[in-house]
Coordinates of C-alpha atoms and ligand atoms in Angstrom, one line a residue:
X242 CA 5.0 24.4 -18.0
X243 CA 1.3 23.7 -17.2
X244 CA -1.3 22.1 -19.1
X245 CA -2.6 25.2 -21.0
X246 CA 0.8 26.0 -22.4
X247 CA 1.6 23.0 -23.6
X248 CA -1.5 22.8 -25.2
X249 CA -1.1 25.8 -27.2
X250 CA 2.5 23.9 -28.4
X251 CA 0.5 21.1 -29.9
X252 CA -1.9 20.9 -33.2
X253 CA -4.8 21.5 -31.6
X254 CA -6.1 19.1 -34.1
X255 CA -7.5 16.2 -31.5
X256 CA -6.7 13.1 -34.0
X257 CA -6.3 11.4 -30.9
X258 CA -3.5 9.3 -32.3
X259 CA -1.4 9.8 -29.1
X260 CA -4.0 7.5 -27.5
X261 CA -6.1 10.5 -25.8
X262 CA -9.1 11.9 -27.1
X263 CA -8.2 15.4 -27.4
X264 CA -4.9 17.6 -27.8
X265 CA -6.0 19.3 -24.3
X266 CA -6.1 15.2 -22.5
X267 CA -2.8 14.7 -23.7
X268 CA -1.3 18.0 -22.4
X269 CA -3.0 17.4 -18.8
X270 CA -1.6 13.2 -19.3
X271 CA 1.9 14.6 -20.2
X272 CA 1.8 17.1 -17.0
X273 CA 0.5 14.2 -14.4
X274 CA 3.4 12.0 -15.9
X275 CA 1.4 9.4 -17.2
X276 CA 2.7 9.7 -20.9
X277 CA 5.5 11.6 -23.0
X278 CA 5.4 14.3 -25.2
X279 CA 7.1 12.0 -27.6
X280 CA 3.8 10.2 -27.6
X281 CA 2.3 13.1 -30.3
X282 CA 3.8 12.0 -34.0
X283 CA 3.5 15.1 -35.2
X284 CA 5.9 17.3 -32.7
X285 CA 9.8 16.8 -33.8
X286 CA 12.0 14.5 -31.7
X287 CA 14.0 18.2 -31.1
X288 CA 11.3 20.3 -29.7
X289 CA 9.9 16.8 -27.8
X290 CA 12.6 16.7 -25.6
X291 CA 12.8 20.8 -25.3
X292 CA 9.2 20.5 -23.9
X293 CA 9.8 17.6 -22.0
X294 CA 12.4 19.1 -20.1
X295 CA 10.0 21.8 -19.5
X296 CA 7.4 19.8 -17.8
X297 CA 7.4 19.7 -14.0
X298 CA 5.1 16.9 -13.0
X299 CA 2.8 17.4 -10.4
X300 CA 2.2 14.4 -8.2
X301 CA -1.0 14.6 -6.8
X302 CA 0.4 12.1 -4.2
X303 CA 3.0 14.6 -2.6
X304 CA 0.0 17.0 -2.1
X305 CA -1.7 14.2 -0.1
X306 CA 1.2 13.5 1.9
X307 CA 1.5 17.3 2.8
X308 CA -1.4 17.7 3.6
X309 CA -0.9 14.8 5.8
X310 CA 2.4 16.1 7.6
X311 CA 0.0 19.5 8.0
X312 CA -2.7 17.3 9.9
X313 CA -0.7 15.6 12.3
X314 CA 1.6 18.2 13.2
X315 CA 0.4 19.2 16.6
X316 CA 0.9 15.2 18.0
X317 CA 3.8 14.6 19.4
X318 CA 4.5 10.8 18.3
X319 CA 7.0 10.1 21.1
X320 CA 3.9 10.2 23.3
X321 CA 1.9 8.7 20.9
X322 CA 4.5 5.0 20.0
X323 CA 3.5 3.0 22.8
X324 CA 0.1 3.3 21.1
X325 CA 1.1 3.0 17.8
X326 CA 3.4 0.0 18.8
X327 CA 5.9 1.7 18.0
X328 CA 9.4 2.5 19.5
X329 CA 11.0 5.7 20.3
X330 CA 14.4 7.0 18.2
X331 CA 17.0 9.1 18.8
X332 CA 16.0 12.9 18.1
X333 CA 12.4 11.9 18.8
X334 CA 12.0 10.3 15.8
X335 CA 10.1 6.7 16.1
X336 CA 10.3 3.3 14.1
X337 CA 7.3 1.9 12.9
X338 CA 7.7 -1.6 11.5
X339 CA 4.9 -2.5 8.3
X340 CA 5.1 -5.4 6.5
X341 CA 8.7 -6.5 7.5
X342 CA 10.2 -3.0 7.0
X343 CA 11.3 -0.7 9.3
X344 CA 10.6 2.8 8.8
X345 CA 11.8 6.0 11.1
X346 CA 9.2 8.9 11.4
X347 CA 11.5 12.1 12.0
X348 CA 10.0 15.0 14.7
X349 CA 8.8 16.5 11.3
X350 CA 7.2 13.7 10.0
X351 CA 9.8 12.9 7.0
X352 CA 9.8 9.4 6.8
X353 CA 12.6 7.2 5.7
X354 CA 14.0 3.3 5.8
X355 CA 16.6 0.9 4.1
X356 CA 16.1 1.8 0.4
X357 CA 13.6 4.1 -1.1
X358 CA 10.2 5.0 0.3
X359 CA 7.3 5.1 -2.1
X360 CA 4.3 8.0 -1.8
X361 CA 2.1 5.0 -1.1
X362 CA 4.1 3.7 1.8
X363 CA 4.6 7.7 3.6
X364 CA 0.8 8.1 3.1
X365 CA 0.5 4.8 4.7
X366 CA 2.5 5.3 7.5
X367 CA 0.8 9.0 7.9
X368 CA -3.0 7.8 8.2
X369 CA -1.7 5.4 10.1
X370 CA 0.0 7.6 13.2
X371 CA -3.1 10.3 12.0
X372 CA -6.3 7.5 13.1
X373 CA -3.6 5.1 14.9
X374 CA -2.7 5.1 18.6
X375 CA -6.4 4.5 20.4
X376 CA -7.7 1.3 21.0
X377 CA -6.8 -2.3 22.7
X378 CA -6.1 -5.3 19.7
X379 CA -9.5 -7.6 20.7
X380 CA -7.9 -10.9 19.8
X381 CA -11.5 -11.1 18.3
X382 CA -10.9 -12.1 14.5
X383 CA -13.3 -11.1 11.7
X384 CA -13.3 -11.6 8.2
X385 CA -12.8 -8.6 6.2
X386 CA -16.3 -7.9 5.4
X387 CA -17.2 -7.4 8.8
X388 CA -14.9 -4.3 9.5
X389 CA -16.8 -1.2 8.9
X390 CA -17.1 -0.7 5.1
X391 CA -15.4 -3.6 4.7
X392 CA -18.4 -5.3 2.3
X393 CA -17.6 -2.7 -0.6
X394 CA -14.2 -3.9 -0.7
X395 CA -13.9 -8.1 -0.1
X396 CA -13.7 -8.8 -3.5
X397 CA -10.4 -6.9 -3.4
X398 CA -9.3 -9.3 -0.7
X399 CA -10.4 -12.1 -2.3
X400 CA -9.3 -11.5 -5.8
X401 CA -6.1 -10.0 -4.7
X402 CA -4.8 -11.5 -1.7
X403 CA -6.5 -14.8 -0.9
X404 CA -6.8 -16.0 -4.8
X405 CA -3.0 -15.5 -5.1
X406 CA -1.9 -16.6 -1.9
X407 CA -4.3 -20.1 -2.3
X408 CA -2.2 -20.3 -5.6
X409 CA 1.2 -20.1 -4.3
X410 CA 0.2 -22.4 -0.9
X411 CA -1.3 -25.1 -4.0
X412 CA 1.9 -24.9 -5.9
X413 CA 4.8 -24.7 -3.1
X414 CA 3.1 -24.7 0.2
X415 CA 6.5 -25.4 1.7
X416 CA 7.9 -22.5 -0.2
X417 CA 4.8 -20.2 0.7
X418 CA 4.8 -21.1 4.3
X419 CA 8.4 -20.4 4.6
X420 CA 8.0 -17.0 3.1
X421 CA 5.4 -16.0 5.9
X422 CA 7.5 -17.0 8.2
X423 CA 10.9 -15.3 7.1
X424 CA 8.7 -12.0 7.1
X425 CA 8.2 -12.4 10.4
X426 CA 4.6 -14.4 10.6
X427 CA 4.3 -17.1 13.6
X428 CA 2.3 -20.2 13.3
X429 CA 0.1 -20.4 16.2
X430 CA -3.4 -22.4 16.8
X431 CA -6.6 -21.9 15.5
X432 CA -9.3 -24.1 15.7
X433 CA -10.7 -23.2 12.1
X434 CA -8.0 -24.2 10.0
X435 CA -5.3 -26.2 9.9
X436 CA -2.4 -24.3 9.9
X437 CA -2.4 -20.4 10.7
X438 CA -0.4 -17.9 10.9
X439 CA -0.5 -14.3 12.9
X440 CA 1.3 -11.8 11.1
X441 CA 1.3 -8.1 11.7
X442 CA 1.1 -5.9 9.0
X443 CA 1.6 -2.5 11.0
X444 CA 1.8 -3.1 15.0
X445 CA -1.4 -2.4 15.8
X446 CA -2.9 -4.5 12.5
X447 CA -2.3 -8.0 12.7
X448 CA -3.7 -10.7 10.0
X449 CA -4.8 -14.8 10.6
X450 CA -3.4 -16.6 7.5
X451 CA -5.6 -19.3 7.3
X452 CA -4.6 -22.0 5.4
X453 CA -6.7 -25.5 4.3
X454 CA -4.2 -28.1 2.6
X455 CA -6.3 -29.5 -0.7
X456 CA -7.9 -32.4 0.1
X457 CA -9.9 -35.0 -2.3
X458 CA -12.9 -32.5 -2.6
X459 CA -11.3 -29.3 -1.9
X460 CA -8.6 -27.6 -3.6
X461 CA -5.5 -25.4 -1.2
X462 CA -7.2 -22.7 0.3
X463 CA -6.4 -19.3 2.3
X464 CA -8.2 -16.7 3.8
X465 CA -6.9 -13.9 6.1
X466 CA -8.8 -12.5 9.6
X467 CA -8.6 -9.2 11.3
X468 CA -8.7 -8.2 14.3
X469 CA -12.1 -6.2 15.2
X470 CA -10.2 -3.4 16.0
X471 CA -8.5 -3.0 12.6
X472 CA -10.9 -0.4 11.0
X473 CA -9.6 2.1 14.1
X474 CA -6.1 2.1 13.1
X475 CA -7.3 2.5 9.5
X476 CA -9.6 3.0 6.8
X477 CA -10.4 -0.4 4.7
X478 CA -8.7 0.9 1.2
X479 CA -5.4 1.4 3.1
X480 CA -6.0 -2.1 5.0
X481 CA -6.5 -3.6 1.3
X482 CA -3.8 -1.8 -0.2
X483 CA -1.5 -3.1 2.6
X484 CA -3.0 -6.4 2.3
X485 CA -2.2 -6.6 -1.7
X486 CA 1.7 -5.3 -0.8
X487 CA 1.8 -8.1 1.7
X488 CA 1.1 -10.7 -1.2
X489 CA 3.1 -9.2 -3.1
X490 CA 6.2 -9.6 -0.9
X491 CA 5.7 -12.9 -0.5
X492 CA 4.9 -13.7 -4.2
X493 CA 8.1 -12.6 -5.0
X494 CA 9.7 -14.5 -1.4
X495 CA 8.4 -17.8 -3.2
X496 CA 10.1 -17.1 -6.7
X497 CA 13.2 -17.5 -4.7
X498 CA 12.5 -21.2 -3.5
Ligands
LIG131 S1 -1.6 13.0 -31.4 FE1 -0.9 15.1 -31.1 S2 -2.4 16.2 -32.4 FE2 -3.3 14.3 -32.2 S3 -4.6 14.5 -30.3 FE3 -2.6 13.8 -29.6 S4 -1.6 15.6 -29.1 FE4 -3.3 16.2 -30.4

């Protein structure tokens, strides 16, 4: 069932008490997924779930990742790991390790790991092998703003990654700093900070956790480097996106201590 024809099932009356402004929003909402025909008090319970049943979501995500698999489908990826960092399976399949994870890229690009793979993570992994696998890591380190189109989106990284992060180092630094390093991060030295951390978020993406205890005049602060390189392997909304998933994981690593 599209949008149209569940449109013509509803009152056509817009009262907008489903929460969308006209009957027509709420059909297209219901066929995305992002609310229930329930939602509409004046359809019965009875033919709520008969339409519901009839509804075959359309996740615009799965297009993307299509569309994806269609673009990278000529490159052959066994020729293409040492460049990616990654490591060559069985059946010419490769493992690409992101945030901690290991994932396995099959010969036709179906993408699987321990546990369930989100659309987020396989369009992820796609862009990654589609702008990946050119380019020598600098060991030059530059804040995020400084990668290309990387001003539009610091305050992302600020707001999203290095707020948090300085939260949980200020809480539990012990705890934080233990969660870094159980993902895999190794402490190493850095003349601008006191402690940090090199941790790679995809192989060819690695991060500086910078880390400044509180002091009398400062409070517990973090902020995170990239290499110079890391707007080859991929555009800035992915590197953010990976970046947020990153705190994420070790959020919920510190909940544990
Ligand atoms: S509550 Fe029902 S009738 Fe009112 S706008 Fe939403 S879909 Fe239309």
């Amino acid at each position: 069932m599209n949008p149209i024809q569940m449109y013509k099932e509803l009152p056509k009356t817009n009262c907008g008490q489903c929460g969308h402004s006209t009957c027509m929003a709420f059909a297209v909402a219901v066929n995305k997924g992002d609310d229930r025909v329930q939602a509409c008090p004046y359809i019965s319970s009875e033919k709520a779930e008969a339409l519901g049943k009839l509804v075959k979501i359309v996740d615009w995500r799965e297009n993307i990742i299509k569309q994806l698999i269609e673009d990278i489908k000529n490159i052959d990826i066994c020729k293409m790991a040492e460049d990616l960092g990654a490591i060559i399976k069985k059946n010419r399949a490769i493992e690409i390790r992101c945030i901690g994870r290991d994932y396995i890229i099959s010969e036709d690009r179906q993408i699987s790991a321990d546990g369930k793979v989100s659309p987020w993570e396989k369009i992820l992994l796609l862009l990654y092998i589609k702008t990946g696998g050119s380019g020598v890591l600098t060991n030059e380190w530059v804040s995020f703003a400084e990668l290309k189109g990387g001003g539009v989106k610091v305050e992302a990284i600020i707001k999203e990654c290095e707020a948090p992060l300085s939260e949980m180092f200020s809480k539990n630094a012990k705890a934080a700093a233990g969660a870094i390093e159980k993902l895999g991060a190794k402490q190493i030295d850095f003349q601008a900070s006191q402690h940090t951390w090199i941790f790679y978020l995809l192989p060819k993406i690695p991060i500086l956790i910078l880390y400044w205890p509180a002091n009398d005049e400062f409070q517990a602060s973090v902020k995170l480097l990239f290499d110079r390189t890391a707007d080859r392997f991929l555009d800035v909304e992915s590197i953010v996106f990976l970046c947020e998933n990153f705190t994420d994981v070790i959020e919920r690593a510190c909940l544990l201590y």
